PDB file of C-alpha atoms in Angstrom:
ATOM      1  CA  MET A  30      -6.298 -19.496  -0.166  1.00  0.00           C
ATOM      2  CA  ASN A  31      -6.957 -16.066   1.317  1.00  0.00           C
ATOM      3  CA  THR A  32      -6.419 -12.922  -0.756  1.00  0.00           C
ATOM      4  CA  ILE A  33      -3.951 -10.253   0.303  1.00  0.00           C
ATOM      5  CA  ASN A  34      -5.896  -7.009   0.676  1.00  0.00           C
ATOM      6  CA  LYS A  35      -4.318  -5.251   3.649  1.00  0.00           C
ATOM      7  CA  VAL A  36      -0.576  -4.594   3.885  1.00  0.00           C
ATOM      8  CA  THR A  37       1.545  -3.238   6.718  1.00  0.00           C
ATOM      9  CA  VAL A  38       5.105  -1.965   6.604  1.00  0.00           C
ATOM     10  CA  VAL A  39       7.161  -1.992   9.802  1.00  0.00           C
ATOM     11  CA  GLY A  40      10.272   0.191   9.657  1.00  0.00           C
ATOM     12  CA  THR A  41      10.255   3.151   7.287  1.00  0.00           C
ATOM     13  CA  GLY A  42      13.823   3.787   6.235  1.00  0.00           C
ATOM     14  CA  VAL A  43      14.879   3.827   2.591  1.00  0.00           C
ATOM     15  CA  ILE A  44      13.717   0.246   1.939  1.00  0.00           C
ATOM     16  CA  GLY A  45      10.527   0.463   3.977  1.00  0.00           C
ATOM     17  CA  ASN A  46       9.535   3.674   2.219  1.00  0.00           C
ATOM     18  CA  GLY A  47      10.272   2.017  -1.113  1.00  0.00           C
ATOM     19  CA  TRP A  48       7.851  -0.787  -0.263  1.00  0.00           C
ATOM     20  CA  ILE A  49       5.227   1.751   0.817  1.00  0.00           C
ATOM     21  CA  ALA A  50       5.507   3.674  -2.450  1.00  0.00           C
ATOM     22  CA  ARG A  51       5.191   0.455  -4.493  1.00  0.00           C
ATOM     23  CA  PHE A  52       2.158  -0.782  -2.536  1.00  0.00           C
ATOM     24  CA  LEU A  53       0.430   2.603  -2.866  1.00  0.00           C
ATOM     25  CA  ALA A  54       1.189   2.752  -6.601  1.00  0.00           C
ATOM     26  CA  GLN A  55      -0.408  -0.685  -6.978  1.00  0.00           C
ATOM     27  CA  GLY A  56      -3.655   0.533  -5.432  1.00  0.00           C
ATOM     28  CA  TYR A  57      -3.288  -0.740  -1.861  1.00  0.00           C
ATOM     29  CA  ASP A  58      -4.177   0.859   1.429  1.00  0.00           C
ATOM     30  CA  VAL A  59      -0.970   0.828   3.466  1.00  0.00           C
ATOM     31  CA  VAL A  60      -0.531   0.898   7.232  1.00  0.00           C
ATOM     32  CA  ALA A  61       2.927   1.889   8.478  1.00  0.00           C
ATOM     33  CA  PHE A  62       4.676   1.786  11.830  1.00  0.00           C
ATOM     34  CA  ASP A  63       7.980   3.335  12.867  1.00  0.00           C
ATOM     35  CA  PRO A  64       8.621   4.703  16.368  1.00  0.00           C
ATOM     36  CA  ALA A  65      11.338   7.135  15.213  1.00  0.00           C
ATOM     37  CA  GLU A  66      10.552  10.810  15.620  1.00  0.00           C
ATOM     38  CA  GLY A  67       9.572  12.423  12.323  1.00  0.00           C
ATOM     39  CA  ALA A  68       9.164   9.079  10.555  1.00  0.00           C
ATOM     40  CA  GLU A  69       5.785   9.890   9.050  1.00  0.00           C
ATOM     41  CA  ASP A  70       6.971  13.201   7.579  1.00  0.00           C
ATOM     42  CA  ARG A  71      10.034  11.534   6.071  1.00  0.00           C
ATOM     43  CA  THR A  72       7.918   8.757   4.576  1.00  0.00           C
ATOM     44  CA  ARG A  73       5.445  11.128   2.988  1.00  0.00           C
ATOM     45  CA  GLN A  74       8.335  13.130   1.494  1.00  0.00           C
ATOM     46  CA  ALA A  75       9.863   9.909   0.160  1.00  0.00           C
ATOM     47  CA  VAL A  76       6.554   8.843  -1.392  1.00  0.00           C
ATOM     48  CA  ASN A  77       6.155  12.268  -3.033  1.00  0.00           C
ATOM     49  CA  HIS A  78       9.653  11.900  -4.476  1.00  0.00           C
ATOM     50  CA  ALA A  79       8.959   8.380  -5.774  1.00  0.00           C
ATOM     51  CA  TRP A  80       5.536   9.278  -7.175  1.00  0.00           C
ATOM     52  CA  ILE A  81       7.039  11.241 -10.074  1.00  0.00           C
ATOM     53  CA  SER A  82       8.676   8.088 -11.446  1.00  0.00           C
ATOM     54  CA  LEU A  83       5.731   5.881 -10.554  1.00  0.00           C
ATOM     55  CA  GLU A  84       3.375   8.082 -12.569  1.00  0.00           C
ATOM     56  CA  GLN A  85       5.760   7.779 -15.528  1.00  0.00           C
ATOM     57  CA  LYS A  86       5.796   3.986 -15.116  1.00  0.00           C
ATOM     58  CA  GLY A  87       2.022   3.817 -14.741  1.00  0.00           C
ATOM     59  CA  LEU A  88      -0.200   3.677 -11.659  1.00  0.00           C
ATOM     60  CA  ALA A  89      -2.752   0.968 -10.900  1.00  0.00           C
ATOM     61  CA  ALA A  90      -6.439   1.800 -10.689  1.00  0.00           C
ATOM     62  CA  GLY A  91      -7.196   3.513  -7.380  1.00  0.00           C
ATOM     63  CA  ALA A  92      -3.564   4.270  -6.600  1.00  0.00           C
ATOM     64  CA  SER A  93      -3.234   7.233  -4.256  1.00  0.00           C
ATOM     65  CA  LYS A  94      -0.657   8.670  -1.888  1.00  0.00           C
ATOM     66  CA  GLU A  95      -3.533   9.386   0.475  1.00  0.00           C
ATOM     67  CA  ARG A  96      -4.080   5.685   1.155  1.00  0.00           C
ATOM     68  CA  LEU A  97      -1.176   5.656   3.626  1.00  0.00           C
ATOM     69  CA  ARG A  98      -1.923   5.598   7.343  1.00  0.00           C
ATOM     70  CA  PHE A  99       0.603   5.657  10.200  1.00  0.00           C
ATOM     71  CA  ILE A 100      -0.325   3.795  13.386  1.00  0.00           C
ATOM     72  CA  ASP A 101       1.141   4.580  16.830  1.00  0.00           C
ATOM     73  CA  THR A 102       1.681   0.993  18.028  1.00  0.00           C
ATOM     74  CA  ILE A 103       3.087  -2.044  16.269  1.00  0.00           C
ATOM     75  CA  GLU A 104       0.389  -4.214  17.832  1.00  0.00           C
ATOM     76  CA  GLU A 105      -2.405  -2.212  16.190  1.00  0.00           C
ATOM     77  CA  ALA A 106      -0.470  -1.749  12.951  1.00  0.00           C
ATOM     78  CA  VAL A 107      -0.200  -5.481  12.227  1.00  0.00           C
ATOM     79  CA  ALA A 108      -3.487  -6.684  13.710  1.00  0.00           C
ATOM     80  CA  GLU A 109      -5.565  -6.700  10.513  1.00  0.00           C
ATOM     81  CA  ALA A 110      -2.824  -7.117   7.898  1.00  0.00           C
ATOM     82  CA  ASP A 111      -2.745  -9.960   5.387  1.00  0.00           C
ATOM     83  CA  PHE A 112       0.887  -9.217   4.513  1.00  0.00           C
ATOM     84  CA  ILE A 113       3.497  -7.573   6.744  1.00  0.00           C
ATOM     85  CA  GLN A 114       6.920  -6.428   5.550  1.00  0.00           C
ATOM     86  CA  GLU A 115       9.596  -5.826   8.202  1.00  0.00           C
ATOM     87  CA  ASN A 116      12.464  -3.435   7.413  1.00  0.00           C
ATOM     88  CA  VAL A 117      14.221  -2.571  10.681  1.00  0.00           C
ATOM     89  CA  PRO A 118      18.045  -2.145  10.768  1.00  0.00           C
ATOM     90  CA  GLU A 119      20.175  -5.172   9.904  1.00  0.00           C
ATOM     91  CA  ARG A 120      20.882  -6.259  13.480  1.00  0.00           C
ATOM     92  CA  GLU A 121      19.899  -9.844  14.200  1.00  0.00           C
ATOM     93  CA  GLU A 122      18.659  -9.432  17.771  1.00  0.00           C
ATOM     94  CA  LEU A 123      16.650  -6.317  16.894  1.00  0.00           C
ATOM     95  CA  LYS A 124      15.038  -8.015  13.905  1.00  0.00           C
ATOM     96  CA  LYS A 125      14.175 -11.122  15.911  1.00  0.00           C
ATOM     97  CA  SER A 126      12.618  -9.029  18.671  1.00  0.00           C
ATOM     98  CA  VAL A 127      10.492  -7.009  16.239  1.00  0.00           C
ATOM     99  CA  LEU A 128       9.478 -10.119  14.286  1.00  0.00           C
ATOM    100  CA  GLU A 129       8.430 -11.904  17.482  1.00  0.00           C
ATOM    101  CA  THR A 130       6.185  -8.952  18.337  1.00  0.00           C
ATOM    102  CA  ILE A 131       4.702  -8.937  14.835  1.00  0.00           C
ATOM    103  CA  ASP A 132       4.136 -12.690  15.025  1.00  0.00           C
ATOM    104  CA  ARG A 133       2.426 -12.372  18.397  1.00  0.00           C
ATOM    105  CA  TYR A 134      -0.150  -9.806  17.270  1.00  0.00           C
ATOM    106  CA  ALA A 135      -0.697 -10.613  13.578  1.00  0.00           C
ATOM    107  CA  LYS A 136      -3.484 -12.832  12.274  1.00  0.00           C
ATOM    108  CA  THR A 137      -2.346 -16.457  12.120  1.00  0.00           C
ATOM    109  CA  ASP A 138      -2.781 -16.595   8.324  1.00  0.00           C
ATOM    110  CA  ALA A 139      -0.901 -13.348   7.654  1.00  0.00           C
ATOM    111  CA  ILE A 140       2.392 -13.647   5.772  1.00  0.00           C
ATOM    112  CA  ILE A 141       5.390 -12.027   7.434  1.00  0.00           C
ATOM    113  CA  GLY A 142       8.262 -10.968   5.177  1.00  0.00           C
ATOM    114  CA  SER A 143      11.638  -9.527   6.098  1.00  0.00           C
ATOM    115  CA  SER A 144      13.742  -7.307   3.860  1.00  0.00           C
ATOM    116  CA  THR A 145      16.962  -8.622   5.378  1.00  0.00           C
ATOM    117  CA  SER A 146      19.805  -8.524   2.887  1.00  0.00           C
ATOM    118  CA  GLY A 147      21.979 -11.094   4.605  1.00  0.00           C
ATOM    119  CA  ILE A 148      20.412 -13.051   7.492  1.00  0.00           C
ATOM    120  CA  ILE A 149      18.996 -16.460   6.639  1.00  0.00           C
ATOM    121  CA  PRO A 150      15.287 -17.021   7.370  1.00  0.00           C
ATOM    122  CA  SER A 151      15.784 -20.034   9.657  1.00  0.00           C
ATOM    123  CA  THR A 152      17.661 -17.774  12.060  1.00  0.00           C
ATOM    124  CA  LEU A 153      14.972 -15.102  12.073  1.00  0.00           C
ATOM    125  CA  GLN A 154      12.011 -17.478  12.384  1.00  0.00           C
ATOM    126  CA  SER A 155      13.509 -19.553  15.220  1.00  0.00           C
ATOM    127  CA  GLY A 156      11.676 -17.673  17.998  1.00  0.00           C
ATOM    128  CA  LEU A 157       8.310 -17.253  16.284  1.00  0.00           C
ATOM    129  CA  GLN A 158       5.092 -18.884  17.427  1.00  0.00           C
ATOM    130  CA  HIS A 159       4.072 -19.362  13.788  1.00  0.00           C
ATOM    131  CA  PRO A 160       7.376 -19.748  11.911  1.00  0.00           C
ATOM    132  CA  GLU A 161       5.612 -21.483   9.020  1.00  0.00           C
ATOM    133  CA  ARG A 162       4.293 -18.125   7.690  1.00  0.00           C
ATOM    134  CA  PHE A 163       7.666 -16.319   7.700  1.00  0.00           C
ATOM    135  CA  ILE A 164       9.793 -15.623   4.607  1.00  0.00           C
ATOM    136  CA  VAL A 165      12.668 -13.436   3.585  1.00  0.00           C
ATOM    137  CA  ALA A 166      11.440 -11.031   0.899  1.00  0.00           C
ATOM    138  CA  HIS A 167      14.573  -9.161  -0.070  1.00  0.00           C
ATOM    139  CA  PRO A 168      14.047  -6.287  -2.535  1.00  0.00           C
ATOM    140  CA  PHE A 169      16.439  -3.871  -4.240  1.00  0.00           C
ATOM    141  CA  ASN A 170      16.703  -0.102  -4.031  1.00  0.00           C
ATOM    142  CA  PRO A 171      14.693   1.709  -5.311  1.00  0.00           C
ATOM    143  CA  VAL A 172      12.047  -0.820  -4.327  1.00  0.00           C
ATOM    144  CA  TYR A 173       9.295   1.172  -6.010  1.00  0.00           C
ATOM    145  CA  LEU A 174      10.960   0.695  -9.417  1.00  0.00           C
ATOM    146  CA  LEU A 175      13.251  -2.355  -9.365  1.00  0.00           C
ATOM    147  CA  PRO A 176      11.138  -5.500  -9.731  1.00  0.00           C
ATOM    148  CA  LEU A 177      13.407  -8.224  -8.297  1.00  0.00           C
ATOM    149  CA  VAL A 178      12.534  -9.655  -4.892  1.00  0.00           C
ATOM    150  CA  GLU A 179      14.393 -12.683  -3.545  1.00  0.00           C
ATOM    151  CA  VAL A 180      11.968 -14.988  -1.731  1.00  0.00           C
ATOM    152  CA  VAL A 181      13.578 -17.407   0.726  1.00  0.00           C
ATOM    153  CA  GLY A 182      11.833 -19.804   3.047  1.00  0.00           C
ATOM    154  CA  GLY A 183      13.410 -21.148   6.221  1.00  0.00           C
ATOM    155  CA  LYS A 184      13.405 -24.665   7.632  1.00  0.00           C
ATOM    156  CA  SER A 185       9.951 -24.146   9.141  1.00  0.00           C
ATOM    157  CA  THR A 186       8.361 -22.176   6.293  1.00  0.00           C
ATOM    158  CA  ASP A 187       5.270 -23.693   4.670  1.00  0.00           C
ATOM    159  CA  ALA A 188       5.805 -24.132   0.920  1.00  0.00           C
ATOM    160  CA  ASN A 189       2.311 -22.766   0.323  1.00  0.00           C
ATOM    161  CA  VAL A 190       3.310 -19.509   2.011  1.00  0.00           C
ATOM    162  CA  VAL A 191       6.167 -19.109  -0.465  1.00  0.00           C
ATOM    163  CA  LYS A 192       3.710 -19.758  -3.298  1.00  0.00           C
ATOM    164  CA  ARG A 193       1.196 -17.223  -1.958  1.00  0.00           C
ATOM    165  CA  ALA A 194       3.928 -14.620  -1.490  1.00  0.00           C
ATOM    166  CA  CYS A 195       5.141 -15.083  -5.061  1.00  0.00           C
ATOM    167  CA  GLN A 196       1.607 -14.702  -6.375  1.00  0.00           C
ATOM    168  CA  PHE A 197       1.271 -11.491  -4.390  1.00  0.00           C
ATOM    169  CA  PHE A 198       4.582 -10.122  -5.696  1.00  0.00           C
ATOM    170  CA  ASP A 199       3.564 -11.023  -9.241  1.00  0.00           C
ATOM    171  CA  SER A 200       0.378  -9.038  -8.726  1.00  0.00           C
ATOM    172  CA  ILE A 201       2.314  -5.891  -7.728  1.00  0.00           C
ATOM    173  CA  ALA A 202       4.559  -6.021 -10.811  1.00  0.00           C
ATOM    174  CA  MET A 203       7.566  -7.615  -9.125  1.00  0.00           C
ATOM    175  CA  LYS A 204       9.793 -10.482 -10.238  1.00  0.00           C
ATOM    176  CA  PRO A 205       9.906 -12.976  -7.343  1.00  0.00           C
ATOM    177  CA  LEU A 206      12.984 -15.189  -7.457  1.00  0.00           C
ATOM    178  CA  VAL A 207      12.663 -18.170  -5.124  1.00  0.00           C
ATOM    179  CA  ILE A 208      15.994 -19.095  -3.514  1.00  0.00           C
ATOM    180  CA  HIS A 209      15.754 -22.797  -2.707  1.00  0.00           C
ATOM    181  CA  LYS A 210      18.825 -23.027  -0.464  1.00  0.00           C
ATOM    182  CA  GLU A 211      19.512 -20.715   2.462  1.00  0.00           C
ATOM    183  CA  VAL A 212      22.818 -18.871   2.312  1.00  0.00           C
ATOM    184  CA  ASP A 213      24.088 -15.686   3.947  1.00  0.00           C
ATOM    185  CA  GLY A 214      23.511 -12.756   1.595  1.00  0.00           C
ATOM    186  CA  HIS A 215      21.107 -14.773  -0.605  1.00  0.00           C
ATOM    187  CA  VAL A 216      22.109 -14.569  -4.324  1.00  0.00           C
ATOM    188  CA  ALA A 217      22.058 -11.075  -5.806  1.00  0.00           C
ATOM    189  CA  ASP A 218      23.902  -9.390  -2.935  1.00  0.00           C
ATOM    190  CA  ARG A 219      26.597 -12.056  -2.986  1.00  0.00           C
ATOM    191  CA  LEU A 220      27.206 -11.288  -6.663  1.00  0.00           C
ATOM    192  CA  MET A 221      27.260  -7.542  -6.050  1.00  0.00           C
ATOM    193  CA  GLU A 222      29.580  -7.936  -3.052  1.00  0.00           C
ATOM    194  CA  ALA A 223      32.075  -9.908  -5.152  1.00  0.00           C
ATOM    195  CA  LEU A 224      32.266  -7.091  -7.691  1.00  0.00           C
ATOM    196  CA  TRP A 225      32.397  -4.480  -4.905  1.00  0.00           C
ATOM    197  CA  ARG A 226      35.367  -6.217  -3.228  1.00  0.00           C
ATOM    198  CA  GLU A 227      37.310  -6.314  -6.478  1.00  0.00           C
ATOM    199  CA  ALA A 228      36.463  -2.656  -7.178  1.00  0.00           C
ATOM    200  CA  LEU A 229      37.815  -1.663  -3.758  1.00  0.00           C
ATOM    201  CA  HIS A 230      41.047  -3.571  -4.448  1.00  0.00           C
ATOM    202  CA  LEU A 231      41.487  -1.760  -7.771  1.00  0.00           C
ATOM    203  CA  VAL A 232      41.056   1.614  -6.050  1.00  0.00           C
ATOM    204  CA  ASN A 233      43.254   0.642  -3.123  1.00  0.00           C
ATOM    205  CA  ASP A 234      46.053  -0.596  -5.417  1.00  0.00           C
ATOM    206  CA  GLY A 235      45.932   2.553  -7.532  1.00  0.00           C
ATOM    207  CA  VAL A 236      44.870   0.662 -10.654  1.00  0.00           C
ATOM    208  CA  ALA A 237      41.750   2.728 -11.318  1.00  0.00           C
ATOM    209  CA  THR A 238      39.698   5.551  -9.815  1.00  0.00           C
ATOM    210  CA  THR A 239      36.091   5.228  -8.730  1.00  0.00           C
ATOM    211  CA  GLU A 240      35.013   7.087 -11.877  1.00  0.00           C
ATOM    212  CA  GLU A 241      37.058   4.805 -14.142  1.00  0.00           C
ATOM    213  CA  ILE A 242      35.577   1.694 -12.535  1.00  0.00           C
ATOM    214  CA  ASP A 243      32.046   3.031 -12.908  1.00  0.00           C
ATOM    215  CA  THR A 244      32.784   3.852 -16.559  1.00  0.00           C
ATOM    216  CA  ALA A 245      34.016   0.289 -17.134  1.00  0.00           C
ATOM    217  CA  ILE A 246      30.692  -1.083 -15.869  1.00  0.00           C
ATOM    218  CA  ILE A 247      28.390   1.533 -17.430  1.00  0.00           C
ATOM    219  CA  TYR A 248      29.732   1.189 -20.961  1.00  0.00           C
ATOM    220  CA  GLY A 249      30.771  -2.454 -20.819  1.00  0.00           C
ATOM    221  CA  ALA A 250      29.378  -5.236 -18.676  1.00  0.00           C
ATOM    222  CA  GLY A 251      26.472  -3.211 -17.288  1.00  0.00           C
ATOM    223  CA  LEU A 252      24.869  -2.681 -20.670  1.00  0.00           C
ATOM    224  CA  ARG A 253      24.949  -6.402 -21.409  1.00  0.00           C
ATOM    225  CA  TRP A 254      23.916  -7.531 -17.928  1.00  0.00           C
ATOM    226  CA  ALA A 255      20.756  -5.417 -18.029  1.00  0.00           C
ATOM    227  CA  GLN A 256      19.459  -7.705 -20.748  1.00  0.00           C
ATOM    228  CA  MET A 257      21.094 -11.110 -20.292  1.00  0.00           C
ATOM    229  CA  GLY A 258      23.147 -11.415 -17.120  1.00  0.00           C
ATOM    230  CA  PRO A 259      26.616 -13.014 -16.958  1.00  0.00           C
ATOM    231  CA  PHE A 260      25.786 -16.545 -18.097  1.00  0.00           C
ATOM    232  CA  LEU A 261      23.973 -15.771 -21.341  1.00  0.00           C
ATOM    233  CA  THR A 262      26.539 -13.022 -22.000  1.00  0.00           C
ATOM    234  CA  PHE A 263      29.330 -15.609 -21.842  1.00  0.00           C
ATOM    235  CA  HIS A 264      27.161 -18.057 -23.809  1.00  0.00           C
ATOM    236  CA  LEU A 265      27.261 -15.575 -26.699  1.00  0.00           C
ATOM    237  CA  ALA A 266      31.014 -15.154 -26.242  1.00  0.00           C
ATOM    238  CA  GLY A 267      31.447 -18.782 -27.313  1.00  0.00           C
ATOM    239  CA  GLY A 268      30.163 -18.179 -30.839  1.00  0.00           C
ATOM    240  CA  GLU A 269      27.963 -20.784 -32.518  1.00  0.00           C
ATOM    241  CA  GLN A 270      28.822 -23.444 -29.913  1.00  0.00           C
ATOM    242  CA  GLY A 271      27.908 -21.105 -27.098  1.00  0.00           C
ATOM    243  CA  MET A 272      28.966 -21.849 -23.542  1.00  0.00           C
ATOM    244  CA  ARG A 273      30.567 -25.175 -24.535  1.00  0.00           C
ATOM    245  CA  HIS A 274      33.210 -23.417 -26.624  1.00  0.00           C
ATOM    246  CA  MET A 275      33.485 -20.464 -24.258  1.00  0.00           C
ATOM    247  CA  LEU A 276      34.467 -22.715 -21.343  1.00  0.00           C
ATOM    248  CA  GLU A 277      36.997 -24.578 -23.497  1.00  0.00           C
ATOM    249  CA  GLN A 278      38.593 -21.370 -24.758  1.00  0.00           C
ATOM    250  CA  PHE A 279      38.397 -19.064 -21.756  1.00  0.00           C
ATOM    251  CA  GLY A 280      37.929 -21.517 -18.885  1.00  0.00           C
ATOM    252  CA  PRO A 281      41.673 -21.856 -18.152  1.00  0.00           C
ATOM    253  CA  ALA A 282      41.837 -18.091 -17.483  1.00  0.00           C
ATOM    254  CA  LEU A 283      39.744 -18.662 -14.360  1.00  0.00           C
ATOM    255  CA  LYS A 284      42.840 -20.088 -12.682  1.00  0.00           C
ATOM    256  CA  LEU A 285      44.863 -16.946 -13.336  1.00  0.00           C
ATOM    257  CA  PRO A 286      45.212 -14.697 -10.266  1.00  0.00           C
ATOM    258  CA  TRP A 287      43.273 -11.799 -11.781  1.00  0.00           C
ATOM    259  CA  THR A 288      40.852 -11.249  -8.921  1.00  0.00           C
ATOM    260  CA  LYS A 289      41.056 -11.142  -5.127  1.00  0.00           C
ATOM    261  CA  LEU A 290      38.349 -12.917  -3.180  1.00  0.00           C
ATOM    262  CA  GLU A 291      39.054 -11.312   0.202  1.00  0.00           C
ATOM    263  CA  ALA A 292      37.973  -7.737   0.806  1.00  0.00           C
ATOM    264  CA  PRO A 293      40.810  -5.215   1.333  1.00  0.00           C
ATOM    265  CA  GLU A 294      41.249  -3.680   4.774  1.00  0.00           C
ATOM    266  CA  LEU A 295      38.997  -0.647   4.903  1.00  0.00           C
ATOM    267  CA  THR A 296      41.690   1.773   6.039  1.00  0.00           C
ATOM    268  CA  ASP A 297      41.132   5.512   6.490  1.00  0.00           C
ATOM    269  CA  GLU A 298      43.211   6.054   3.355  1.00  0.00           C
ATOM    270  CA  LEU A 299      41.032   3.738   1.266  1.00  0.00           C
ATOM    271  CA  LYS A 300      37.861   5.292   2.674  1.00  0.00           C
ATOM    272  CA  GLU A 301      39.042   8.756   1.648  1.00  0.00           C
ATOM    273  CA  LYS A 302      39.984   7.551  -1.833  1.00  0.00           C
ATOM    274  CA  VAL A 303      36.480   6.158  -2.312  1.00  0.00           C
ATOM    275  CA  ILE A 304      34.678   9.114  -0.745  1.00  0.00           C
ATOM    276  CA  GLU A 305      36.695  11.761  -2.577  1.00  0.00           C
ATOM    277  CA  GLY A 306      36.383   9.820  -5.835  1.00  0.00           C
ATOM    278  CA  CYS A 307      32.604   9.641  -5.590  1.00  0.00           C
ATOM    279  CA  GLU A 308      32.225  13.277  -4.557  1.00  0.00           C
ATOM    280  CA  SER A 309      34.506  14.433  -7.376  1.00  0.00           C
ATOM    281  CA  TYR A 310      32.657  12.268  -9.926  1.00  0.00           C
ATOM    282  CA  ALA A 311      29.251  13.567  -8.740  1.00  0.00           C
ATOM    283  CA  GLY A 312      30.466  17.168  -9.041  1.00  0.00           C
ATOM    284  CA  ASP A 313      27.764  19.721  -8.269  1.00  0.00           C
ATOM    285  CA  GLU A 314      24.955  17.172  -8.435  1.00  0.00           C
ATOM    286  CA  SER A 315      23.368  16.365  -5.083  1.00  0.00           C
ATOM    287  CA  VAL A 316      22.271  12.871  -4.082  1.00  0.00           C
ATOM    288  CA  ALA A 317      18.685  13.957  -4.801  1.00  0.00           C
ATOM    289  CA  ASP A 318      19.714  15.097  -8.297  1.00  0.00           C
ATOM    290  CA  LEU A 319      21.437  11.781  -8.944  1.00  0.00           C
ATOM    291  CA  GLU A 320      18.419   9.827  -7.655  1.00  0.00           C
ATOM    292  CA  HIS A 321      16.152  11.761 -10.030  1.00  0.00           C
ATOM    293  CA  LYS A 322      18.389  10.942 -13.007  1.00  0.00           C
ATOM    294  CA  ARG A 323      18.657   7.309 -11.898  1.00  0.00           C
ATOM    295  CA  ASN A 324      14.878   6.982 -11.669  1.00  0.00           C
ATOM    296  CA  GLU A 325      14.297   8.519 -15.094  1.00  0.00           C
ATOM    297  CA  PHE A 326      16.843   6.097 -16.533  1.00  0.00           C
ATOM    298  CA  LEU A 327      15.327   3.079 -14.770  1.00  0.00           C
ATOM    299  CA  VAL A 328      11.799   3.845 -16.002  1.00  0.00           C
ATOM    300  CA  LYS A 329      13.046   3.851 -19.598  1.00  0.00           C
ATOM    301  CA  LEU A 330      15.339   0.864 -19.071  1.00  0.00           C
ATOM    302  CA  LEU A 331      12.622  -1.276 -17.485  1.00  0.00           C
ATOM    303  CA  ASP A 332      10.420  -0.775 -20.530  1.00  0.00           C
ATOM    304  CA  LEU A 333      13.285  -1.924 -22.747  1.00  0.00           C
ATOM    305  CA  VAL A 334      14.072  -4.942 -20.560  1.00  0.00           C
ATOM    306  CA  GLU A 335      10.414  -6.016 -20.694  1.00  0.00           C
ATOM    307  CA  GLU A 336      10.439  -5.694 -24.474  1.00  0.00           C
ATOM    308  CA  TYR A 337      13.381  -8.084 -24.821  1.00  0.00           C
ATOM    309  CA  TRP A 338      12.666 -10.306 -21.796  1.00  0.00           C
ATOM    310  CA  PRO A 339       8.891 -10.817 -21.878  1.00  0.00           C
ATOM    311  CA  GLU A 340       6.628 -12.107 -19.136  1.00  0.00           C
ATOM    312  CA  SER A 341       6.719 -15.603 -20.633  1.00  0.00           C
ATOM    313  CA  LYS A 342      10.270 -15.966 -19.302  1.00  0.00           C
ATOM    314  CA  SER A 343       9.466 -17.291 -15.845  1.00  0.00           C
ATOM    315  CA  LEU A 344      11.979 -16.851 -13.045  1.00  0.00           C
ATOM    316  CA  ASN A 345      10.644 -19.874 -11.189  1.00  0.00           C
ATOM    317  CA  LYS A 346      10.149 -22.923 -13.382  1.00  0.00           C
ATOM    318  CA  ASN A 347      10.555 -25.475 -10.628  1.00  0.00           C
TER     319      ASN A 347
END
């Protein structure tokens, strides 16, 4: 089994830059490719911004922002990589085209990961010469701090590639969660989308403002979910008998028409309600200010989560 020493990131938007910052913080040399004008300057600014939080979290031996190198062509950028992470915009034909180019010029034993948040891997690997080494590796923003990465193999993916990828993600302080069945949106985004749809309905129907909905999550469910998630939270709600009693007592409420599964029509009126609500809630704080506060919070929260959910709790027992 070859070791992953050289990593390449293709596409340097918010997610791609997050990957770059994490790889650098874990002591890797990173090669990046993005044909957009000004991409390198934007990436280096993003890494500088992330580095403040990464230093607070703790850098690996040899970690340096100077170990980033931009390459002018995708062919040269991927040629020597052991692991390649693709992060181009979420358009199927564009992703497939870029992935086919990566596949053509990468070493045959290199792992190719895609950050796609919704497209299943079998679709993306269908035109590859070596589809067995392709996986979805879907992270969460900010990638340089949040540890979860959903790892999904397609119909042609070699099981050993999934195993190698998980070992690599473990080594860079991530929590790889193997999704064993392909589904649009994977797992975490499907859960977030369900909550997002309901939140939009509540705003659209005049039940609550954006600030009130955020408050409901921050001081209620969000605090519990950071430690246990919805299932163990409900397990505790059942008292000594746990989930068994919870389902008996509260299960019938699931049939009540409390929630709406379909998303509301995103009318101009609803858009303005959401936009104005967020801008009013943010007040004088810029997006950069809010990101700084979020990162400070996440650094402290991650330490607390690790204290109560230690490494011995494996995400992948099967």
